[in-house]
CSV table of C-alpha atoms in Angstrom, one decimal:
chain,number,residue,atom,x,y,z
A,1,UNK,CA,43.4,66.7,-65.2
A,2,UNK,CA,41.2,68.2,-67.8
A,3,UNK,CA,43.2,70.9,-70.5
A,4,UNK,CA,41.8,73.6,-72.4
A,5,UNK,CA,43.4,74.7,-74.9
A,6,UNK,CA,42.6,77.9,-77.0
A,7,UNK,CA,44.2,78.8,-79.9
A,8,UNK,CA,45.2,81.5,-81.8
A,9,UNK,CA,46.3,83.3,-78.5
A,10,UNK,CA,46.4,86.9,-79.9
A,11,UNK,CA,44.3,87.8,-83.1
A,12,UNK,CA,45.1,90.6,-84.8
A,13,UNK,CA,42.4,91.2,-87.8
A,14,UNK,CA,40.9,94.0,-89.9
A,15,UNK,CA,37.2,95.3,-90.2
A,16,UNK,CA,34.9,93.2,-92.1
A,17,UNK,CA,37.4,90.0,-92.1
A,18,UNK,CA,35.7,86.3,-90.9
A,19,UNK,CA,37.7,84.2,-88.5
A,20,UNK,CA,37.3,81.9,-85.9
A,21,UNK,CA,39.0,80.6,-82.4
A,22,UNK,CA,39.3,77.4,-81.5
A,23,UNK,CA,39.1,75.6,-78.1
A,24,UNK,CA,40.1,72.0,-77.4
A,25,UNK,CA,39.3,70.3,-74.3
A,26,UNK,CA,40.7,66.8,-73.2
A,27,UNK,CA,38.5,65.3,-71.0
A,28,UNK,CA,34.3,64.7,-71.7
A,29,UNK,CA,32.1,67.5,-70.8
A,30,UNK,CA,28.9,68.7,-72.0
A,31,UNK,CA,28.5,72.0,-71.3
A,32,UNK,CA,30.7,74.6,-72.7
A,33,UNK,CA,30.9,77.9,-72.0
A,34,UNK,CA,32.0,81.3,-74.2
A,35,UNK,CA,32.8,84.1,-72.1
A,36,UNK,CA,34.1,87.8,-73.2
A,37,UNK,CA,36.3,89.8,-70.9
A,38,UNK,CA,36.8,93.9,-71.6
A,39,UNK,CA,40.3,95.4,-70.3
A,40,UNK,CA,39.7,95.9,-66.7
A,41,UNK,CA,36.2,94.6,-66.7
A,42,UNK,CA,34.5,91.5,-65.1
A,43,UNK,CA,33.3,88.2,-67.9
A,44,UNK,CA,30.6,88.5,-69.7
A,45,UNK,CA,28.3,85.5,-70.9
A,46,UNK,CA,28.3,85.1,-74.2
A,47,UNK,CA,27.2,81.7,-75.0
A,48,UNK,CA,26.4,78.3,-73.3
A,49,UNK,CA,26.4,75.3,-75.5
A,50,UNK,CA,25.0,72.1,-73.7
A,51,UNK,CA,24.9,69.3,-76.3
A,52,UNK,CA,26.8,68.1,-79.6
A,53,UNK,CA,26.3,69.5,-82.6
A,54,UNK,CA,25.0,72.7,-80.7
A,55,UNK,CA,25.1,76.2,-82.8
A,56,UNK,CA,24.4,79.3,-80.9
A,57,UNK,CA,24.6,83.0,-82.9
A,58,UNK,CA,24.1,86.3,-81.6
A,59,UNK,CA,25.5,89.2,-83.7
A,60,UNK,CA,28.7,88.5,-85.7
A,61,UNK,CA,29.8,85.7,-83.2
A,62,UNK,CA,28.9,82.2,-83.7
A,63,UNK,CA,29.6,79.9,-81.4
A,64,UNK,CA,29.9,75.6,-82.2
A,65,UNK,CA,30.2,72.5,-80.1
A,66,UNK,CA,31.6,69.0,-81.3
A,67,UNK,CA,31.7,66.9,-78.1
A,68,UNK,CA,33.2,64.1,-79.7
A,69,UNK,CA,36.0,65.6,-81.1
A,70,UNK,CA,36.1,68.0,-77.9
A,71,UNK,CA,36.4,71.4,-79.8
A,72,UNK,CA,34.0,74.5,-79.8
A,73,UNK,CA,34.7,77.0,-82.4
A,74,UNK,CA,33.3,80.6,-82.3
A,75,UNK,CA,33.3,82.2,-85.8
A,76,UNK,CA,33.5,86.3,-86.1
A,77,UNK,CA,31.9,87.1,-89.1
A,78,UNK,CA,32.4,90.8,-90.8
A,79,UNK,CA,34.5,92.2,-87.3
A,80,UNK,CA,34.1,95.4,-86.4
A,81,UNK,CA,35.8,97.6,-84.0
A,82,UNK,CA,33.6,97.0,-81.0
A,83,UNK,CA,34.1,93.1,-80.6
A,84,UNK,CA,37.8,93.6,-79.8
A,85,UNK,CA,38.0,91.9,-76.2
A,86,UNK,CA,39.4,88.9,-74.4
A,87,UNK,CA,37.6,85.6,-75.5
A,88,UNK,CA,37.6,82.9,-73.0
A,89,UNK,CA,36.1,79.3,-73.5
A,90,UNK,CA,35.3,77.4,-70.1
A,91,UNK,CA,34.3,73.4,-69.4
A,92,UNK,CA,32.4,72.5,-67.1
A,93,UNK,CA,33.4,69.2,-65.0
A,94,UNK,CA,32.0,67.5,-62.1
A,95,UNK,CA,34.8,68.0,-59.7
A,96,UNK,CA,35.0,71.1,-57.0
A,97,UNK,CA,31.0,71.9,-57.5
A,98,UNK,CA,30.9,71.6,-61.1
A,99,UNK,CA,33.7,73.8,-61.7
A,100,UNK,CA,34.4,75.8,-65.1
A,101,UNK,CA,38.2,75.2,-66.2
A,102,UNK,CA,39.0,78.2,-68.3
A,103,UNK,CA,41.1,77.9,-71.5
A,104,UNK,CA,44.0,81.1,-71.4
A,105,UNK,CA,42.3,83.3,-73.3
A,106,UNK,CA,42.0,84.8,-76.7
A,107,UNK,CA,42.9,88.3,-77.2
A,108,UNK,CA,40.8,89.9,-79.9
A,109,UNK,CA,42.0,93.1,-81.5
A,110,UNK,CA,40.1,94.3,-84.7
A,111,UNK,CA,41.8,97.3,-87.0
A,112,UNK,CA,39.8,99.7,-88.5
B,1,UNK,CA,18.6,92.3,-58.9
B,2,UNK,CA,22.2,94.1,-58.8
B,3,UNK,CA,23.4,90.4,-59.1
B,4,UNK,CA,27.3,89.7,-57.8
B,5,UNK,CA,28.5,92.7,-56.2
B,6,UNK,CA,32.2,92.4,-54.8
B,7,UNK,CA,34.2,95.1,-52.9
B,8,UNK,CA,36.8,96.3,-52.8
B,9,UNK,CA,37.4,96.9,-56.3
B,10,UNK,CA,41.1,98.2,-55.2
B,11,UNK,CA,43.3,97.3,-52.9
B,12,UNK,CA,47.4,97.6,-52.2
B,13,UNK,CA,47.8,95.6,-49.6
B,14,UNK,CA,51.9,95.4,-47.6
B,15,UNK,CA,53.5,91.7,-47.2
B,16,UNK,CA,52.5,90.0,-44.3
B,17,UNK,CA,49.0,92.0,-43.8
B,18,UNK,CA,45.7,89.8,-44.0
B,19,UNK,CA,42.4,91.4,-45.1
B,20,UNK,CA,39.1,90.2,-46.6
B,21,UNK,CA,37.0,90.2,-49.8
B,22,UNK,CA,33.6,90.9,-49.9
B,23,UNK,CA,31.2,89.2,-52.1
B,24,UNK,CA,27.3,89.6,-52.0
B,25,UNK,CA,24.7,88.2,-54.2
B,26,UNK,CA,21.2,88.9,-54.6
B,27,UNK,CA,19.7,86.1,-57.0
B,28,UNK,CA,19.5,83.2,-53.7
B,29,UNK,CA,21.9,81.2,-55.8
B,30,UNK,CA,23.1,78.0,-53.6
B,31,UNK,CA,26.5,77.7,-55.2
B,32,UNK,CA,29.2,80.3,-55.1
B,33,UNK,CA,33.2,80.5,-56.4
B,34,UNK,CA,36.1,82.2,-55.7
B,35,UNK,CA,38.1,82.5,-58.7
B,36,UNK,CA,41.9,84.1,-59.2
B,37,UNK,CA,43.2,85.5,-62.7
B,38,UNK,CA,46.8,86.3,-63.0
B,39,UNK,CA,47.9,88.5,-65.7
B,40,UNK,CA,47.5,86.9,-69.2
B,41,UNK,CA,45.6,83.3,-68.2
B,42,UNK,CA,42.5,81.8,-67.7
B,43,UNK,CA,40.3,82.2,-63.8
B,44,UNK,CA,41.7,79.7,-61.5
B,45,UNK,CA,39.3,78.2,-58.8
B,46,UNK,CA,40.0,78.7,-55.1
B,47,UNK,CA,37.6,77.9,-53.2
B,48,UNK,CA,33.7,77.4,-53.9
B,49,UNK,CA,30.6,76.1,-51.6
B,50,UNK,CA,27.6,74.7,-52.5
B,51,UNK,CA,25.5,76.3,-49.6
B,52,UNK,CA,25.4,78.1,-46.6
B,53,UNK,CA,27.8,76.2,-44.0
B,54,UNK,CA,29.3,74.0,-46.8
B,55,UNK,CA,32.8,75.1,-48.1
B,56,UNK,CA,35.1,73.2,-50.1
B,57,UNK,CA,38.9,73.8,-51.7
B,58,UNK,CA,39.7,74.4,-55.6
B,59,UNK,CA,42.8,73.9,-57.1
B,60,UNK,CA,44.7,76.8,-55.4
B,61,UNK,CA,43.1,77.6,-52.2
B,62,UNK,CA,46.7,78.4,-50.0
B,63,UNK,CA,46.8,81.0,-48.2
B,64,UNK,CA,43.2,81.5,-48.3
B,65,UNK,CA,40.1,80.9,-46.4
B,66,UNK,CA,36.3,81.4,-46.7
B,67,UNK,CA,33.2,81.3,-44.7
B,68,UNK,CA,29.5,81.1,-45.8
B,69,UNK,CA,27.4,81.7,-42.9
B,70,UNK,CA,24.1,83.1,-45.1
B,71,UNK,CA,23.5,82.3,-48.5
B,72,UNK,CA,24.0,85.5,-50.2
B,73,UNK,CA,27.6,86.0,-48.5
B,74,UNK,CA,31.0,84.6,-49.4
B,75,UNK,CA,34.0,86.4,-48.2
B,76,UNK,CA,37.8,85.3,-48.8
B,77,UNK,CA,39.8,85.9,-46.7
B,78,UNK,CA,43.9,86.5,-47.2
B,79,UNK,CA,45.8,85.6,-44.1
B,80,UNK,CA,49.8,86.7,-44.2
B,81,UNK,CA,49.7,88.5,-47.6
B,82,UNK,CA,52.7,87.3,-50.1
B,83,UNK,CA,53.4,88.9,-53.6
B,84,UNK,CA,51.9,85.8,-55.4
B,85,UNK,CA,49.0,86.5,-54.1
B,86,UNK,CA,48.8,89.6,-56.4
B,87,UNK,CA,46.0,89.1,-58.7
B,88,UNK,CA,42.5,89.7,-59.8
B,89,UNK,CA,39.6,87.8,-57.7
B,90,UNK,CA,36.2,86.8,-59.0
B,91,UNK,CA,33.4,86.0,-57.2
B,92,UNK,CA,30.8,83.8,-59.4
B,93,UNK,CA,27.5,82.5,-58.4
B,94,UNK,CA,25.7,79.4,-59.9
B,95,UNK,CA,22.2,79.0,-61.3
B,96,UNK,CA,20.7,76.1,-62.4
B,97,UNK,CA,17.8,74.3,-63.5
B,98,UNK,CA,16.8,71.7,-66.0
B,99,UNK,CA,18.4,73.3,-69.1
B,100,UNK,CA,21.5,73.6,-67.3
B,101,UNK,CA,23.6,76.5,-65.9
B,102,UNK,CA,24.8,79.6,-65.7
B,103,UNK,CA,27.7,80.9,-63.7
B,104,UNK,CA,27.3,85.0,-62.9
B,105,UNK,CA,30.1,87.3,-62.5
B,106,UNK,CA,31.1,90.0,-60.0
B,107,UNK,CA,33.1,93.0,-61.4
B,108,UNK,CA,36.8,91.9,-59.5
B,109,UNK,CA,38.7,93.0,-56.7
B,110,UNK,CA,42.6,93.9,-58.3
B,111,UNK,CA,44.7,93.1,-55.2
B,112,UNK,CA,48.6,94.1,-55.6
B,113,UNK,CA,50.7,93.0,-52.9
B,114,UNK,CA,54.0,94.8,-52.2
């Protein structure tokens, strides 16, 4: 059964500070999905990352892929208020119409 | 394109009632997911088809059940409402082509089940 696995669960940081959350998968994929989720609000796309070594930016988020050591980073460079959110990585498998399995979440919160 | 659309957004529903989720999309996607998210975790996949008159189960399709009779529609249906069954539900629809694919997102129906 294919694990995700995100990690730090809760990420508390100030303004203009660089970090990055980590997602782990366990079984081969190659499609890899960043998602980010508002309080009370539906997912939002934020990155799809189809092939190893793939690097993906838009804003202060950065998003990797590694499929041979099954991890996908996303790096927040210089955080401001606004990107504080729930981050959620997703693989994709074959099984149950190309499913995504989604890793727990990552709950953002940046300080001014 | 207003894309996934899902309604209601809100509902309380009593132990033991049965109603239906609505889901509607507009982009003539073939595949379409029903998706729970309990408080504090990841979406879980309940049941998903990959055209009209095809449906198949996810992991944790008890208690549920689906139809797809067009391809823009994919209702759930809750039979016998129990208080696990409290939740938010996402719809999703699937496009793909050659570079891959994207799944879409409606906005969530928050069921509470009392």
């Amino acid at each position: 059964e294919l694990k995700v696995e995100q990690n730090p669960l809760f990420l508390s940081m100030q303004e203009g500070k660089n970090y990055t959350i980590y997602c782990n998968y366990s079984t081969t994929s190659d499609r890899l999905y960043w998602y980010r989720q508002d309080p009370g609000k539906s997912l939002e796309s934020l990155f799809v990352l189809l092939s190893n070594g793939a690097v993906k930016q838009e804003g202060r988020l950065m998003a990797s892929l590694d499929t041979k050591a099954r991890l996908s980073t996303l790096h927040i460079t210089a955080a401001v208020h606004d990107l504080s959110a729930t981050y959620f990585c997703a693989v994709a498998i074959m099984e149950y119409g190309n499913k995504l399995v989604f890793g727990a979440g990552t709950i953002l919160r940046v300080k001014s | 394109n207003a894309g996934v659309t899902q309604t209601p957004k809100f509902r309380i529903l009593k132990i033991g009632q049965s109603m239906t989720l609505q889901c509607t999309q507009d982009m003539n996607h073939n595949y379409m997911y029903w998706y729970r998210q309990d408080p504090g975790m990841g979406l879980k996949l309940i049941y998903y088809s990959v055209g009209a008159g095809i449906t198949d189960k996810g992991e944790v399709p008890n208690g549920y059940n689906v139809s797809r009779s067009t391809t823009e529609d994919f209702p759930l249906r809750l039979e016998l409402a129990a208080p696990s069954q409290t939740s938010v539900y996402f719809c999703a629809s699937r496009y793909e082509d050659r570079e891959g694919y994207e799944q879409y997102f409606g906005p969530g129906t928050r069921l509470t089940v009392t």
